[in-house]
Amino acid sequence: MPRWRKILFSLLGAAALTAGLVFGYLFLTKPDMCADGVERIDGECVGVNGEGYDFGTSEITDVARAIARENKRIEKQPYVTVAMMLPLQSDRQALRRQMRSDLQGAYLGQRQANAGEGEPPKIRLVLANPGQDYGRQEKVVDTLLRMAASSEDRLRAVTGFNLSLAATEAAVARLTENRIPVLAARISGDRIANEDRPDGMAKPRFPGLARILPTNHDAAQALANFNGERGRQNLRTVLVFDKRPDGYNESLAKAFSSIEEKGPAGPAAMSFESPSIDEAGSTGNQFTQTANNICDSRADTVYFAGRTLHLRIFALKLAEVGCKDRHYTIVSGSDAASLRQDMTEKDWARLRGDDGRAKVTVQYAAPAHPDAWTTELTDWTKQYTETHDRKPTEQDLPQYLTEPKAALDALRRQIGATRSEGIELGSTPNLEDSRTMLVHDGLITIGKALHQAQKNDPEAVPTREDVGRQWPLLQSRHRVRGTSGLICLTTGGNAYDKPAAIVELDPGRKGPGTLRFVGLGWPTGKPQPQNCVIPSSTS
C-alpha cells in the first residue's frame, strides 16, 4: 500500500475516533430533561416551565394545563412573565393536595389580573420547582435571572415561597439583590421581611420584597389580642417548640414567648427536635413525655411552635395521656392551616373523650377563611343595630369587611366561570385551607403593581425596578382588595395590620371534626383605618 494511503487511513481513523469521543462525551454529559426547561437531578425534576408540565405530580396536571392555556391565550398581547416558585413534587398526598390548592389560586389570580384592569401588560405564569425544601433553588434562580434579562420572557416578579427556610431566604435574597421583585404570598417567618421604622428610612434587607401574610409576630399578637378580648385572661399556658433550625419554628416560638400573659404562670417551656419538616422521627416518643409533664402541671393552653406533621402527632399524644376531666387548647401558627387535610376519622375519634366531648381542640391564626367576612359583617350589623336603634346603611358598613367580602364573591364567580367553561382544575378549589385565597391575592397584587407601573409609560413594558417601586405605593386609595383582607403595604413592603382569621379544629362528638371560624384578630388590636391609610408611626 502506498505510503500516502497509510497516512490517509491513519488520519481518517484518528478523526473517527475523535468524533466518537466527542459524540460520546456529549451524549454522556447531556442533561436528562423531564420537560422543556426542567432537568432531572437525583430523581427530582427541577426547573421552570409554563407549557403545562406537571412535574410528575398528577394532582396538579389539570391546573398546570389550565395555566398553559391562559398563557397561550394572551401570547399575542403585551405580556410579562411571573414565576410561581415552590416545591412541586412530594411523596406525601397531603402535600400534593396543598400544591394543587396553591396553583389553583395562582391560576384564578392570573385570570382575574389579566381580565380585571383591561390594560396591558398581561401575566404569563410559569411554574418554578426548586426541589424539596428549596434544595435546588440556586439552579432555578439562575434560570429566573436569565428570564429577567430576556427581552422575550420579561420576567417581572416571582411569587410563591411557602416555607420559611434558610434556602428560601437565600433565594429571595439573590432575586432581590438582582432587582427582581418578589411577592411572598405564604411566608410567615419573621426573618424574610424588611424592617419598618417610624421614619421610613430603614435600608431594606430585601429590596423589592413584598409580603401579604402577617409575620409570625403579628399573627401571635393577633391571637393574643383576640383571646384577651374574649375574656380568656385566666389561661395557664406552656410553650412547646421545635429546636430544629427552621425560620418558621424559631420566629413563632419567639413570638409566643413575647406574649404578655395576664393569667397565672404556667410551667417552663418544653422543647422537642424533629428531623425535618415532613419526617416524624422520634417525635412521638418525645411527645409522650412532654404530654405527661403537661398533664402533671395545671396548664390548659399549649403554644405550639412546630410544623403541621408534628402538630398532629402532638395533639394525638396530648389526648392519649388521660388527664381526668382536662381539656386542652393548642394554639399554633399559619402552617396549621393544613392540619385538617392530614387528619383521619380515627384521629378525630382519638381527640374525643369517652363521653364524646373534646379532649383537645386546636386554634390557630389562619391567613384567611371563607366564612370570615359574612360572619363578621353579621356580628357588626347586630351590634350597630343594638346601639343605634336602626339597621346600618351601605355607607355605614366598614370597608375592612365589605371590600374583602366583595373580593371573595368575585373569586367564587371566577371559580364558577372556569367550571362553566369546562376548565378542569383537578378539584373544586377548597377555600377553607386559605392557600387558594392567599396565592390568588398575591397574583392580583402583582397585577395591580404591573398596571400602576404601566400607567407611567403606556408605550413600554414596566421594568423590574418600576414594579418593585410600586409595592409601598399600594395603600390608601391604591389598596388591594384581597379575599384575605385589605392589602396595604408599608415602606418595607409589609402588610399593615393584616387580620388573622382565628379558627378552631374541633373534633366534635362523632365523625370527622370541623374547622370553625371564630373571629378576626388584629395585630394592632384594632381594625385597619378608613381607606387603609397607614399611620406615620408604622409606615
mmCIF file of N, CA and C in Angstrom, residues 11 45 126 135 148 218 335 382 385 426:
data_model
loop_
_atom_site.group_PDB
_atom_site.id
_atom_site.type_symbol
_atom_site.label_atom_id
_atom_site.label_comp_id
_atom_site.label_asym_id
_atom_site.label_seq_id
_atom_site.Cartn_x
_atom_site.Cartn_y
_atom_site.Cartn_z
ATOM 1 N N LEU A 11 -5.147 9.173 9.349
ATOM 2 C CA LEU A 11 -5.837 10.439 9.667
ATOM 3 C C LEU A 11 -7.343 10.235 9.782
ATOM 4 N N CYS A 45 -37.382 16.650 39.347
ATOM 5 C CA CYS A 45 -37.492 17.434 38.120
ATOM 6 C C CYS A 45 -37.447 18.909 38.498
ATOM 7 N N VAL A 126 -45.439 31.080 34.905
ATOM 8 C CA VAL A 126 -44.624 29.874 34.767
ATOM 9 C C VAL A 126 -44.428 29.251 36.145
ATOM 10 N N GLY A 135 -34.093 22.865 47.962
ATOM 11 C CA GLY A 135 -32.697 22.418 47.931
ATOM 12 C C GLY A 135 -31.965 22.722 46.640
ATOM 13 N N ALA A 148 -35.278 37.235 33.466
ATOM 14 C CA ALA A 148 -35.471 38.659 33.759
ATOM 15 C C ALA A 148 -34.728 39.534 32.760
ATOM 16 N N ASP A 218 -46.790 39.149 64.209
ATOM 17 C CA ASP A 218 -48.092 39.804 64.094
ATOM 18 C C ASP A 218 -49.238 38.821 64.317
ATOM 19 N N ASP A 335 -49.051 27.577 59.585
ATOM 20 C CA ASP A 335 -48.792 26.272 58.982
ATOM 21 C C ASP A 335 -49.875 25.266 59.368
ATOM 22 N N LYS A 382 -75.367 43.449 63.816
ATOM 23 C CA LYS A 382 -76.172 43.225 65.023
ATOM 24 C C LYS A 382 -75.801 44.228 66.120
ATOM 25 N N THR A 385 -76.961 47.788 65.157
ATOM 26 C CA THR A 385 -78.410 47.934 65.298
ATOM 27 C C THR A 385 -78.799 48.107 66.762
ATOM 28 N N GLY A 426 -58.517 20.039 38.613
ATOM 29 C CA GLY A 426 -58.117 18.907 39.442
ATOM 30 C C GLY A 426 -59.106 18.608 40.544
#
